[in-house]
Amino acid sequence: MESADGQRGRDTGPRRSPLDVIMNQIRRTRTAADRKLSVRFLSRPSERGGIPETTEEREERESSGAGEPGESEPDAGWGRVSVFLQRLGKRADSRSLGLAHCDLTATDLLELASLLHCLPQLEEMDFSWNDLIGGSLRALTSHLQPVGGVRTLRLCSCRLNADDLTALGEALACVPLLEILDLSWNGGVGGGALQGLLGKLHPPLRELHLVSCQLTAADAAALGGIVVFLPRLCVLDLSCNSQLTEEPEPKLEPEPELEPEPEPEPEPVGSGGFGQLASSLSHAASLTTLRLQACGLTPASLHALGGSLRHLPSVRELDLSCNRSLSGGLSHLTFHLAHLTHLESLDLHLCCLTHTDLEALIQVLPSLPELTQLDVSSNQEAGGVVHALVSALPLTQMRRLPLNSCSLTDESFTALALAVPYLSSVDLSWCKVVGGRLALLLDALQPSVILELRLSSCQLTTDDLHHLAAVCKLGSLSSLRLLDLSYNGGAGESGWAALFAARGLGSLEDLDLSLRPSTSACGAAWLPSLLCALPRLPALARLATRRWTFGSQAREQLSHSLRKRGVLWECDPPTSAVTSSSNLTNQDGPEESRPEE
């Protein structure tokens, strides 16, 4: 109950406006719970700049001897931040603001902007996958002054446009310590919007991610102008920008017929936008990771890129995968790869490599003593050079050598067994030669090394699964975390049952037993073994059994066991169990749709 002094103080004060009276009644009648459930942009109005403090509230505060609102409640600002994040299902963290997948709106950005002064220690901001904030980024970036210590800013898939990039470029002066900038999956970044960042990024920037931004050759040229001024740049990811190397065709106007003139000399290779970017990379001496996956690279692109590699001794990861057009031109690059003496990972999968390309690669491999990962998968010709490939690699330190979809032969499969003891990940999916000969591979595995084993669509037999079970009992797969046996419907029920009955998979986290989309089979014979094995799989987090059918009672029992353990179970809905395979013939499985040359 209010004191008489307080009442007299209000009576002698200035006359209140009708709005003050109404808002005061609302505040007095609302409970604490009501305030938490209020609309975001009306939450805690007296503490925000949108609705001023009323005369009554001011006089009550002054009569109690309190100072300003922020002084009487030192944690009030942090409380507002906590309430804001709780409404979004997030926890408050003074150093990290993670708001990815929160359906943020422009109104949310305005409210958040008013709270940034409460987060002076903020170092990381992530607003990714909020496509409703595109076009209104300025509402946030114009208030970044209080968080000048931000080092990481992620805005993936936010539908950013040129105005947003301009606003971001203008605000970068407020965050001079920014080290990581990720604008991936924003198609509006391409087409010239990158100009808004020219000259705005600061030297401390270490990582720049622009994956799938619809970058063009003109953007590549602009990016080259940016990279020159980033001496500490370590990671540059431009993957999935298929137009990055495409030069626009010049518009030709008809001219009157004249006497023939000598043909002009051809332009030097790499003189276009990508050539300018490749040339500028020579100034990024600190670069350790360069990703150009699916960027439409051609032999000419490799020629332009190769000239800069000799100036990049620190590169440890080079990803040129999914560039089909570079087929036949890898030799333009391999000559310069020898300068990357610290290269650890080279990805060339799905590049339509020819036998000549692979021979050029094999010649340079002895010059890469620190290589631990080489991916030439999904290149059909690779299956015929495995022996030479393995002989040229530094086997004792190799950890990944995926050869899925490489048309392995019996001879190449035998040669691969020499490298298997050192590999932490073995992927031979879609290699039919594995079926019936899995023992050769399993006997070479080392229990303390192998972490992933992928054998999807390898035509495994019942004997193969029995041998796999025997290896499990010996403890050779005790460290295995991922086991992919999908699309091997030819194996018999006894093989599956033996595998689940065997012990020795205590570290397994991911298990895939799915069948092809065009087939189905009953798993009742081996389900009891799987149920008994679950307690011995404490790390299991995902189980895939698509196209396997179970009785309603058995299905419920498995579902209950997995749900109690928190295991993600990927299976077909119960109604699909009675669907005949004839109704599924139009569904293409991964084998039919997998990338081929």
Coordinates of C-alpha atoms in Angstrom, one line a residue:
M1 CA 0.0 0.0 0.0
E2 CA 1.4 3.4 -1.0
S3 CA 2.2 6.0 1.7
A4 CA 0.5 9.4 2.2
D5 CA 3.7 11.2 1.3
G6 CA 3.8 9.5 -2.0
Q7 CA 0.2 10.4 -2.7
R8 CA 0.7 14.0 -1.8
G9 CA 3.8 14.1 -4.0
R10 CA 1.8 13.0 -7.0
D11 CA -1.0 15.5 -6.3
T12 CA 1.5 18.4 -6.2
G13 CA 3.3 17.2 -9.3
P14 CA 2.7 18.3 -12.9
R15 CA -0.5 17.1 -14.6
R16 CA -0.2 13.7 -16.3
S17 CA -1.2 13.1 -19.8
P18 CA -4.1 10.7 -20.6
L19 CA -1.5 8.3 -22.1
D20 CA 0.5 8.2 -18.8
V21 CA -2.6 7.4 -16.9
I22 CA -3.6 4.5 -19.3
M23 CA -0.1 3.1 -19.4
N24 CA 0.2 3.3 -15.6
Q25 CA -3.0 1.3 -15.1
I26 CA -1.8 -1.3 -17.5
R27 CA 1.6 -1.6 -15.6
R28 CA -0.1 -1.8 -12.3
T29 CA -2.6 -4.5 -13.2
R30 CA -0.2 -6.8 -15.2
T31 CA 1.5 -9.6 -13.3
A32 CA 5.1 -10.6 -13.8
A33 CA 3.9 -13.6 -15.9
D34 CA 1.9 -11.3 -18.1
R35 CA 4.9 -9.2 -18.8
K36 CA 7.0 -12.1 -20.0
L37 CA 4.2 -13.1 -22.4
S38 CA 3.8 -9.7 -23.8
V39 CA 4.6 -8.9 -27.4
R40 CA 8.3 -8.4 -28.0
F41 CA 8.3 -4.8 -29.0
L42 CA 6.2 -3.8 -26.0
S43 CA 8.1 -5.7 -23.4
R44 CA 9.4 -3.7 -20.4
P45 CA 8.3 -0.4 -22.0
S46 CA 9.4 1.8 -19.1
E47 CA 13.0 0.5 -19.6
R48 CA 13.1 1.2 -23.3
G49 CA 13.4 4.3 -25.3
G50 CA 10.0 3.8 -27.0
I51 CA 7.8 4.9 -24.0
P52 CA 9.2 7.4 -21.6
E53 CA 9.1 6.9 -17.8
T54 CA 5.9 8.3 -16.3
T55 CA 5.8 11.1 -13.8
E56 CA 4.4 8.7 -11.2
E57 CA 7.2 6.2 -11.6
R58 CA 9.8 8.9 -11.5
E59 CA 8.4 10.4 -8.3
E60 CA 8.1 7.0 -6.6
R61 CA 11.8 6.3 -7.5
E62 CA 12.9 9.6 -6.2
S63 CA 11.0 9.3 -3.0
S64 CA 12.6 5.9 -2.3
G65 CA 16.1 7.5 -2.7
A66 CA 16.9 5.6 -5.8
G67 CA 18.9 7.1 -8.7
E68 CA 18.5 6.4 -12.4
P69 CA 16.8 3.1 -13.3
G70 CA 20.1 1.6 -14.4
E71 CA 21.7 2.6 -11.2
S72 CA 19.0 1.2 -8.9
E73 CA 19.1 -2.1 -10.7
P74 CA 22.6 -2.8 -12.0
D75 CA 21.5 -6.1 -13.5
A76 CA 18.4 -4.7 -15.1
G77 CA 20.0 -4.6 -18.5
W78 CA 21.3 -8.1 -18.3
G79 CA 17.8 -9.2 -17.2
R80 CA 16.3 -7.7 -20.3
V81 CA 18.8 -9.6 -22.4
S82 CA 17.9 -12.8 -20.6
V83 CA 14.2 -12.2 -21.1
F84 CA 14.7 -11.5 -24.8
L85 CA 16.7 -14.6 -25.4
Q86 CA 14.3 -16.8 -23.3
R87 CA 11.5 -15.8 -25.6
L88 CA 13.6 -17.2 -28.5
G89 CA 14.4 -20.4 -26.6
K90 CA 18.1 -19.4 -26.1
R91 CA 20.2 -18.9 -23.0
A92 CA 22.0 -15.7 -22.2
D93 CA 25.8 -15.6 -22.7
S94 CA 27.8 -12.5 -22.2
R95 CA 30.4 -13.5 -24.8
S96 CA 28.3 -15.3 -27.4
L97 CA 25.0 -14.3 -29.0
G98 CA 23.7 -17.3 -30.9
L99 CA 20.3 -16.6 -32.6
A100 CA 20.4 -19.0 -35.6
H101 CA 17.1 -20.5 -36.7
C102 CA 15.1 -18.1 -34.5
D103 CA 12.7 -16.6 -37.1
L104 CA 14.0 -13.2 -36.3
T105 CA 12.2 -10.2 -37.8
A106 CA 13.1 -6.6 -38.4
T107 CA 11.3 -5.7 -35.1
D108 CA 13.5 -8.2 -33.3
L109 CA 16.6 -6.5 -34.7
L110 CA 15.4 -3.2 -33.4
E111 CA 14.8 -4.6 -29.9
L112 CA 18.2 -6.4 -30.0
A113 CA 20.0 -3.2 -31.1
S114 CA 18.7 -1.5 -27.9
L115 CA 20.2 -4.3 -25.8
L116 CA 23.7 -4.4 -27.3
H117 CA 25.0 -1.8 -24.8
C118 CA 24.3 -4.5 -22.1
L119 CA 26.8 -6.9 -23.8
P120 CA 30.1 -5.1 -23.8
Q121 CA 32.1 -8.4 -23.6
L122 CA 30.4 -9.9 -26.7
E123 CA 32.7 -11.7 -29.0
E124 CA 30.5 -13.8 -31.2
M125 CA 27.2 -13.0 -33.1
D126 CA 25.3 -15.6 -35.1
F127 CA 22.1 -14.6 -36.9
S128 CA 22.2 -17.4 -39.5
W129 CA 19.1 -18.9 -41.1
N130 CA 16.8 -16.0 -40.4
D131 CA 15.6 -15.1 -43.8
L132 CA 13.1 -12.5 -42.5
I133 CA 15.9 -10.0 -41.6
G134 CA 17.1 -9.5 -45.2
G135 CA 16.7 -5.9 -46.2
S136 CA 16.7 -4.6 -42.7
L137 CA 20.2 -5.3 -41.4
R138 CA 20.9 -1.6 -41.0
A139 CA 18.6 -1.7 -37.9
L140 CA 21.2 -3.7 -36.2
T141 CA 24.5 -2.7 -37.8
S142 CA 23.9 1.0 -36.9
H143 CA 24.1 0.1 -33.2
L144 CA 27.3 -2.0 -33.1
Q145 CA 29.4 0.6 -31.3
P146 CA 28.9 -0.9 -27.8
V147 CA 30.2 -4.3 -29.0
G148 CA 33.4 -3.3 -30.6
G149 CA 35.1 -6.5 -29.4
V150 CA 33.1 -8.8 -31.7
R151 CA 35.4 -11.3 -33.4
T152 CA 32.9 -13.5 -35.2
L153 CA 29.9 -12.5 -37.2
R154 CA 27.7 -15.1 -39.0
L155 CA 24.9 -14.1 -41.3
C156 CA 24.3 -17.3 -43.3
S157 CA 21.1 -17.6 -45.3
C158 CA 19.5 -14.3 -44.3
R159 CA 18.5 -13.1 -47.7
L160 CA 20.9 -10.2 -47.6
N161 CA 20.8 -7.7 -50.4
A162 CA 23.1 -5.0 -51.7
D163 CA 21.7 -2.5 -49.1
D164 CA 22.5 -4.9 -46.3
L165 CA 26.0 -5.3 -47.6
T166 CA 26.5 -1.6 -47.8
A167 CA 25.1 -1.2 -44.2
L168 CA 27.5 -3.9 -43.0
G169 CA 30.4 -2.3 -44.7
E170 CA 29.7 1.0 -43.0
A171 CA 29.4 -0.7 -39.6
L172 CA 32.7 -2.7 -39.9
A173 CA 34.5 0.4 -38.6
C174 CA 32.8 -0.3 -35.2
V175 CA 34.2 -3.9 -35.0
P176 CA 37.9 -3.5 -35.9
L177 CA 38.8 -6.8 -34.2
L178 CA 36.5 -8.9 -36.5
E179 CA 38.3 -12.2 -37.4
I180 CA 35.5 -14.4 -38.9
L181 CA 32.9 -13.2 -41.3
D182 CA 30.4 -15.7 -42.8
L183 CA 27.9 -14.5 -45.4
S184 CA 27.3 -17.9 -47.0
W185 CA 24.0 -18.9 -48.7
N186 CA 23.0 -15.3 -49.5
G187 CA 22.4 -15.1 -53.2
G188 CA 22.0 -11.4 -53.0
V189 CA 25.7 -11.0 -52.2
G190 CA 26.6 -11.8 -55.8
G191 CA 26.0 -9.5 -58.7
G192 CA 28.0 -6.6 -57.4
A193 CA 27.0 -6.3 -53.7
L194 CA 30.5 -7.2 -52.6
Q195 CA 31.5 -3.7 -53.6
G196 CA 29.9 -2.6 -50.3
L197 CA 32.7 -4.3 -48.5
L198 CA 35.6 -3.0 -50.5
G199 CA 38.1 -1.3 -48.3
K200 CA 36.0 -1.8 -45.2
L201 CA 37.3 -5.1 -43.9
H202 CA 40.2 -4.8 -41.4
P203 CA 43.6 -6.6 -41.4
P204 CA 42.7 -8.8 -38.4
L205 CA 40.2 -10.7 -40.5
R206 CA 41.2 -14.4 -40.6
E207 CA 38.3 -16.2 -42.2
L208 CA 35.9 -15.2 -45.0
H209 CA 33.1 -17.5 -46.0
L210 CA 31.1 -16.8 -49.1
V211 CA 29.6 -20.2 -50.0
S212 CA 26.7 -20.3 -52.5
C213 CA 26.5 -16.5 -52.9
Q214 CA 26.0 -16.5 -56.7
L215 CA 29.3 -14.8 -57.2
T216 CA 30.2 -13.9 -60.7
A217 CA 33.6 -13.2 -62.4
A218 CA 33.1 -9.5 -61.6
D219 CA 32.6 -10.4 -58.0
A220 CA 35.8 -12.4 -58.2
A221 CA 37.7 -9.4 -59.4
A222 CA 36.2 -7.3 -56.5
L223 CA 37.1 -10.0 -54.1
G224 CA 40.7 -9.9 -55.4
G225 CA 40.8 -6.2 -54.4
I226 CA 39.6 -7.2 -50.9
V227 CA 42.1 -10.0 -50.3
V228 CA 45.1 -7.8 -51.1
F229 CA 44.4 -5.9 -47.9
L230 CA 43.9 -8.9 -45.6
P231 CA 47.4 -10.1 -44.7
R232 CA 46.2 -12.4 -41.9
L233 CA 43.6 -14.2 -44.0
C234 CA 43.8 -17.9 -43.2
V235 CA 40.5 -19.4 -44.6
L236 CA 38.8 -18.4 -47.9
D237 CA 35.8 -20.5 -48.8
L238 CA 34.1 -19.6 -52.1
S239 CA 32.5 -23.0 -52.7
C240 CA 29.3 -23.5 -54.7
N241 CA 29.6 -20.4 -56.9
S242 CA 29.3 -21.9 -60.3
Q243 CA 29.6 -18.6 -62.2
L244 CA 32.8 -17.5 -60.5
T245 CA 34.9 -18.2 -63.6
E246 CA 32.3 -17.4 -66.3
E247 CA 33.3 -14.3 -68.2
P248 CA 30.4 -12.4 -69.8
E249 CA 30.3 -12.6 -73.6
P250 CA 31.1 -9.2 -75.2
K251 CA 28.4 -7.6 -77.2
L252 CA 29.4 -7.4 -80.8
E253 CA 28.1 -4.7 -83.1
P254 CA 28.0 -5.1 -86.8
E255 CA 30.8 -3.3 -88.6
P256 CA 31.2 -2.4 -92.3
E257 CA 33.3 -4.8 -94.3
L258 CA 36.9 -3.7 -94.4
E259 CA 40.1 -5.2 -95.6
P260 CA 41.1 -8.2 -93.4
E261 CA 43.4 -7.3 -90.5
P262 CA 45.8 -9.6 -88.7
E263 CA 44.1 -11.5 -85.8
P264 CA 44.8 -10.0 -82.4
E265 CA 47.0 -11.9 -80.0
P266 CA 44.9 -14.0 -77.5
E267 CA 44.4 -12.7 -74.0
P268 CA 46.8 -14.1 -71.4
V269 CA 45.3 -17.0 -69.5
G270 CA 43.5 -15.9 -66.4
S271 CA 43.1 -12.2 -67.4
G272 CA 39.4 -12.3 -66.4
G273 CA 37.8 -11.8 -63.0
F274 CA 38.9 -15.1 -61.6
G275 CA 42.4 -14.5 -62.9
Q276 CA 42.5 -11.3 -60.9
L277 CA 41.4 -13.1 -57.8
A278 CA 43.9 -15.9 -58.3
S279 CA 46.7 -13.3 -58.8
S280 CA 45.7 -11.5 -55.6
L281 CA 46.0 -14.7 -53.6
S282 CA 49.7 -14.4 -54.0
H283 CA 49.5 -11.6 -51.4
A284 CA 47.7 -13.8 -48.8
A285 CA 50.8 -15.5 -47.5
S286 CA 49.0 -16.6 -44.3
L287 CA 46.4 -18.6 -46.2
T288 CA 46.0 -22.1 -44.9
T289 CA 42.6 -23.2 -46.3
L290 CA 41.3 -22.5 -49.8
R291 CA 38.0 -24.0 -50.9
L292 CA 36.8 -23.7 -54.5
Q293 CA 34.3 -26.6 -54.6
A294 CA 31.9 -26.4 -57.5
C295 CA 33.1 -23.1 -58.9
G296 CA 33.2 -24.1 -62.5
L297 CA 37.0 -24.3 -62.6
T298 CA 38.6 -25.0 -66.0
P299 CA 42.1 -25.9 -67.1
A300 CA 42.7 -22.1 -67.6
S301 CA 41.5 -21.5 -64.1
L302 CA 44.0 -24.0 -62.7
H303 CA 46.7 -22.3 -64.8
A304 CA 45.9 -18.9 -63.2
L305 CA 45.7 -20.4 -59.7
G306 CA 48.9 -22.4 -60.1
G307 CA 50.9 -19.2 -60.5
S308 CA 50.0 -18.1 -56.9
L309 CA 50.6 -21.4 -55.2
R310 CA 54.3 -20.9 -55.0
H311 CA 53.6 -17.8 -52.8
L312 CA 51.3 -19.7 -50.4
P313 CA 53.6 -22.0 -48.4
S314 CA 51.2 -22.2 -45.5
V315 CA 48.3 -23.8 -47.4
R316 CA 47.2 -27.0 -45.6
E317 CA 43.8 -27.6 -47.2
L318 CA 42.9 -27.3 -50.9
D319 CA 39.4 -28.2 -52.1
L320 CA 38.9 -28.2 -55.8
S321 CA 36.2 -30.9 -55.8
C322 CA 33.0 -31.0 -58.0
N323 CA 34.6 -29.1 -60.9
R324 CA 33.9 -31.4 -63.8
S325 CA 35.3 -29.0 -66.4
L326 CA 38.8 -29.2 -65.2
S327 CA 39.1 -32.7 -66.6
G328 CA 42.3 -33.1 -68.6
G329 CA 43.9 -30.0 -67.2
L330 CA 45.1 -31.0 -63.7
S331 CA 48.7 -30.9 -64.9
H332 CA 48.4 -27.1 -65.0
L333 CA 48.2 -27.3 -61.2
T334 CA 50.2 -30.3 -60.2
F335 CA 53.4 -28.7 -61.3
H336 CA 52.9 -26.0 -58.7
L337 CA 51.6 -28.3 -55.9
A338 CA 55.1 -29.2 -55.1
H339 CA 55.5 -25.8 -53.4
L340 CA 52.7 -26.7 -50.9
T341 CA 55.1 -28.7 -48.7
H342 CA 52.7 -28.4 -45.7
L343 CA 49.6 -29.5 -47.6
E344 CA 47.6 -31.9 -45.5
S345 CA 44.3 -32.3 -47.4
L346 CA 43.6 -32.3 -51.1
D347 CA 40.1 -32.9 -52.4
L348 CA 39.5 -33.7 -56.0
H349 CA 36.4 -35.8 -55.9
L350 CA 33.9 -35.7 -58.7
C351 CA 36.3 -33.8 -61.1
C352 CA 36.1 -36.2 -64.1
L353 CA 39.8 -36.9 -63.7
T354 CA 41.4 -38.6 -66.7
H355 CA 44.2 -41.2 -66.6
T356 CA 46.6 -38.4 -67.6
D357 CA 45.3 -36.2 -64.7
L358 CA 45.9 -39.0 -62.2
E359 CA 49.4 -39.7 -63.5
A360 CA 50.3 -36.1 -63.1
L361 CA 48.9 -36.2 -59.5
I362 CA 50.8 -39.3 -58.7
Q363 CA 54.1 -37.7 -59.8
V364 CA 53.7 -34.8 -57.4
L365 CA 52.5 -36.8 -54.3
P366 CA 56.1 -37.7 -53.1
S367 CA 56.6 -33.9 -52.8
L368 CA 53.8 -33.6 -50.2
P369 CA 55.3 -35.2 -47.1
E370 CA 52.6 -34.0 -44.7
L371 CA 49.6 -35.1 -46.7
T372 CA 47.0 -37.0 -44.5
Q373 CA 43.9 -36.8 -46.7
L374 CA 43.5 -37.3 -50.4
D375 CA 40.0 -37.6 -52.0
V376 CA 39.8 -38.8 -55.6
S377 CA 36.5 -40.5 -55.1
S378 CA 33.7 -40.5 -57.8
N379 CA 36.4 -40.5 -60.5
Q380 CA 36.0 -43.7 -62.5
E381 CA 39.6 -43.7 -63.8
A382 CA 41.0 -43.7 -60.2
G383 CA 40.1 -47.4 -59.8
G384 CA 42.8 -48.4 -62.2
V385 CA 45.7 -46.5 -60.6
V386 CA 45.2 -47.4 -56.9
H387 CA 48.5 -49.4 -56.8
A388 CA 50.6 -46.4 -58.1
L389 CA 48.6 -44.1 -55.9
V390 CA 49.3 -46.0 -52.7
S391 CA 53.0 -46.4 -53.6
A392 CA 53.4 -42.6 -53.9
L393 CA 51.5 -41.6 -50.7
P394 CA 53.1 -41.2 -47.3
L395 CA 51.2 -44.1 -45.9
T396 CA 52.3 -44.0 -42.3
Q397 CA 50.5 -40.7 -41.8
M398 CA 47.5 -41.1 -44.2
R399 CA 44.1 -40.9 -42.5
R400 CA 41.6 -40.6 -45.3
L401 CA 41.7 -42.1 -48.8
P402 CA 38.1 -42.5 -49.9
L403 CA 37.7 -44.5 -53.1
N404 CA 33.9 -44.8 -53.3
S405 CA 32.5 -44.9 -56.9
C406 CA 35.9 -45.5 -58.4
S407 CA 35.3 -48.7 -60.3
L408 CA 37.9 -50.7 -58.2
T409 CA 39.3 -53.8 -59.7
D410 CA 40.5 -56.9 -57.9
E411 CA 44.0 -55.7 -58.2
S412 CA 43.3 -52.2 -56.9
F413 CA 41.3 -53.7 -54.0
T414 CA 44.3 -55.8 -53.0
A415 CA 46.6 -52.7 -53.3
L416 CA 44.3 -50.7 -51.1
A417 CA 44.8 -53.2 -48.3
L418 CA 48.3 -51.8 -47.9
A419 CA 47.0 -48.4 -46.9
V420 CA 44.0 -49.6 -44.7
P421 CA 46.1 -50.2 -41.5
Y422 CA 46.8 -46.4 -41.3
L423 CA 43.4 -45.0 -42.3
S424 CA 40.9 -43.7 -39.7
S425 CA 38.2 -43.5 -42.4
V426 CA 37.6 -46.2 -45.1
D427 CA 35.0 -45.5 -47.7
L428 CA 34.5 -48.1 -50.5
S429 CA 30.8 -47.4 -51.1
W430 CA 29.4 -48.4 -54.6
C431 CA 32.4 -50.6 -55.2
K432 CA 30.9 -54.0 -56.1
V433 CA 34.3 -55.7 -56.0
V434 CA 34.1 -55.6 -52.2
G435 CA 31.3 -58.2 -52.0
G436 CA 32.7 -61.6 -51.1
R437 CA 36.2 -60.2 -50.4
L438 CA 35.6 -58.1 -47.3
A439 CA 37.8 -60.3 -45.2
L440 CA 40.9 -59.0 -47.0
L441 CA 39.9 -55.5 -45.9
L442 CA 38.8 -56.3 -42.4
D443 CA 41.9 -58.3 -41.5
A444 CA 44.1 -55.2 -42.2
L445 CA 42.2 -52.8 -39.9
Q446 CA 43.8 -51.5 -36.8
P447 CA 41.5 -51.2 -33.7
S448 CA 43.0 -48.0 -32.4
V449 CA 42.9 -46.2 -35.7
I450 CA 39.7 -47.0 -37.7
L451 CA 36.8 -44.6 -36.8
E452 CA 34.6 -44.8 -39.9
L453 CA 33.7 -47.7 -42.2
R454 CA 31.4 -47.0 -45.2
L455 CA 30.4 -50.0 -47.3
S456 CA 27.2 -48.8 -48.8
S457 CA 26.0 -50.8 -51.9
C458 CA 29.0 -53.1 -52.0
Q459 CA 27.0 -56.4 -52.6
L460 CA 28.1 -57.7 -49.2
T461 CA 27.3 -61.4 -48.7
T462 CA 26.2 -63.3 -45.6
D463 CA 29.8 -64.6 -45.2
D464 CA 31.0 -61.0 -45.2
L465 CA 28.7 -60.1 -42.3
H466 CA 29.8 -63.2 -40.4
H467 CA 33.4 -62.1 -40.9
L468 CA 32.6 -58.6 -39.8
A469 CA 31.0 -60.1 -36.6
A470 CA 34.2 -62.1 -36.0
V471 CA 36.3 -59.0 -36.3
C472 CA 34.1 -57.2 -33.8
K473 CA 34.5 -60.0 -31.3
L474 CA 38.3 -59.7 -31.6
G475 CA 38.1 -56.0 -30.7
S476 CA 39.4 -54.7 -34.1
L477 CA 36.4 -52.3 -34.3
S478 CA 36.4 -51.1 -30.7
S479 CA 37.0 -47.5 -31.7
L480 CA 34.6 -47.5 -34.6
R481 CA 32.1 -44.6 -34.5
L482 CA 30.3 -44.9 -37.9
L483 CA 29.3 -48.0 -39.7
D484 CA 27.4 -47.7 -43.0
L485 CA 26.1 -51.0 -44.4
S486 CA 23.2 -49.6 -46.3
Y487 CA 22.0 -51.0 -49.6
N488 CA 23.3 -54.5 -49.0
G489 CA 20.1 -56.4 -49.2
G490 CA 21.8 -59.5 -50.6
A491 CA 23.1 -60.5 -47.2
G492 CA 21.1 -63.1 -45.3
E493 CA 19.3 -62.8 -42.0
S494 CA 21.9 -65.0 -40.2
G495 CA 24.6 -62.5 -41.1
W496 CA 22.7 -59.5 -39.6
A497 CA 21.8 -61.5 -36.5
A498 CA 25.5 -62.5 -36.0
L499 CA 26.7 -59.0 -36.4
F500 CA 24.3 -57.7 -33.7
A501 CA 25.1 -60.6 -31.4
A502 CA 28.8 -59.9 -31.6
R503 CA 30.3 -57.6 -29.0
G504 CA 33.0 -55.0 -29.6
L505 CA 31.1 -51.9 -31.0
G506 CA 31.0 -50.0 -27.8
S507 CA 32.1 -46.7 -29.4
L508 CA 29.6 -46.9 -32.3
E509 CA 27.5 -43.7 -32.7
D510 CA 26.0 -44.0 -36.2
L511 CA 24.7 -47.2 -37.7
D512 CA 23.0 -47.4 -41.1
L513 CA 21.3 -50.6 -42.3
S514 CA 18.8 -49.1 -44.8
L515 CA 17.8 -50.9 -48.0
R516 CA 17.4 -49.5 -51.5
P517 CA 14.3 -47.4 -52.0
S518 CA 13.0 -50.0 -54.5
T519 CA 13.1 -52.9 -52.1
S520 CA 11.9 -54.0 -48.7
A521 CA 12.6 -56.9 -46.4
C522 CA 11.4 -58.2 -43.0
G523 CA 13.8 -57.7 -40.1
A524 CA 12.0 -59.8 -37.6
A525 CA 14.7 -62.5 -37.7
W526 CA 17.5 -60.2 -36.5
L527 CA 15.6 -57.7 -34.4
P528 CA 15.9 -59.7 -31.1
S529 CA 19.6 -59.6 -31.6
L530 CA 19.6 -55.9 -32.1
L531 CA 17.4 -55.3 -29.0
C532 CA 19.8 -57.4 -26.9
A533 CA 22.8 -55.5 -28.3
L534 CA 21.5 -52.0 -27.6
P535 CA 22.7 -52.0 -23.9
R536 CA 26.2 -52.7 -25.3
L537 CA 26.0 -49.7 -27.6
P538 CA 26.0 -46.8 -25.1
A539 CA 27.3 -44.2 -27.6
L540 CA 24.7 -44.9 -30.3
A541 CA 23.0 -41.7 -31.4
R542 CA 21.5 -42.6 -34.8
L543 CA 20.1 -45.8 -36.3
A544 CA 18.8 -46.0 -39.9
T545 CA 16.6 -49.0 -40.9
R546 CA 14.7 -47.6 -43.9
R547 CA 12.8 -50.2 -46.0
W548 CA 13.1 -52.9 -43.2
T549 CA 9.7 -53.9 -41.9
F550 CA 8.8 -55.1 -38.4
G551 CA 5.6 -56.3 -36.8
S552 CA 3.7 -53.7 -34.9
Q553 CA 4.7 -55.1 -31.4
A554 CA 8.3 -55.5 -32.4
R555 CA 8.4 -52.0 -33.9
E556 CA 6.9 -50.5 -30.8
Q557 CA 9.4 -52.3 -28.6
L558 CA 12.4 -51.0 -30.7
S559 CA 10.9 -47.5 -30.8
H560 CA 10.5 -47.5 -27.0
S561 CA 14.1 -48.7 -26.4
L562 CA 15.6 -46.1 -28.8
R563 CA 13.4 -43.3 -27.5
K564 CA 14.3 -44.0 -23.9
R565 CA 18.0 -43.8 -25.0
G566 CA 17.5 -40.6 -27.0
V567 CA 18.6 -42.3 -30.2
L568 CA 17.5 -40.9 -33.5
W569 CA 15.7 -43.6 -35.4
E570 CA 15.3 -43.1 -39.2
C571 CA 12.7 -45.5 -40.5
D572 CA 9.7 -45.7 -42.8
P573 CA 6.3 -44.9 -41.3
P574 CA 4.2 -47.9 -40.3
T575 CA 1.9 -47.5 -43.3
S576 CA 4.8 -48.0 -45.7
A577 CA 5.4 -51.5 -44.3
V578 CA 2.6 -52.9 -46.4
T579 CA 3.6 -51.0 -49.6
S580 CA 4.6 -53.4 -52.3
S581 CA 7.9 -53.0 -54.0
S582 CA 6.0 -52.6 -57.3
N583 CA 4.8 -49.2 -56.0
L584 CA 8.3 -48.1 -55.3
T585 CA 9.9 -48.8 -58.6
N586 CA 9.7 -45.1 -59.6
Q587 CA 11.8 -44.0 -56.6
D588 CA 15.4 -43.6 -57.6
G589 CA 17.9 -44.5 -54.9
P590 CA 21.2 -42.9 -54.3
E591 CA 22.9 -45.5 -56.5
E592 CA 20.8 -44.6 -59.5
S593 CA 21.2 -40.8 -58.9
R594 CA 24.8 -40.8 -57.6
P595 CA 27.2 -38.5 -59.5
E596 CA 29.1 -40.3 -62.3
E597 CA 31.4 -39.1 -65.0

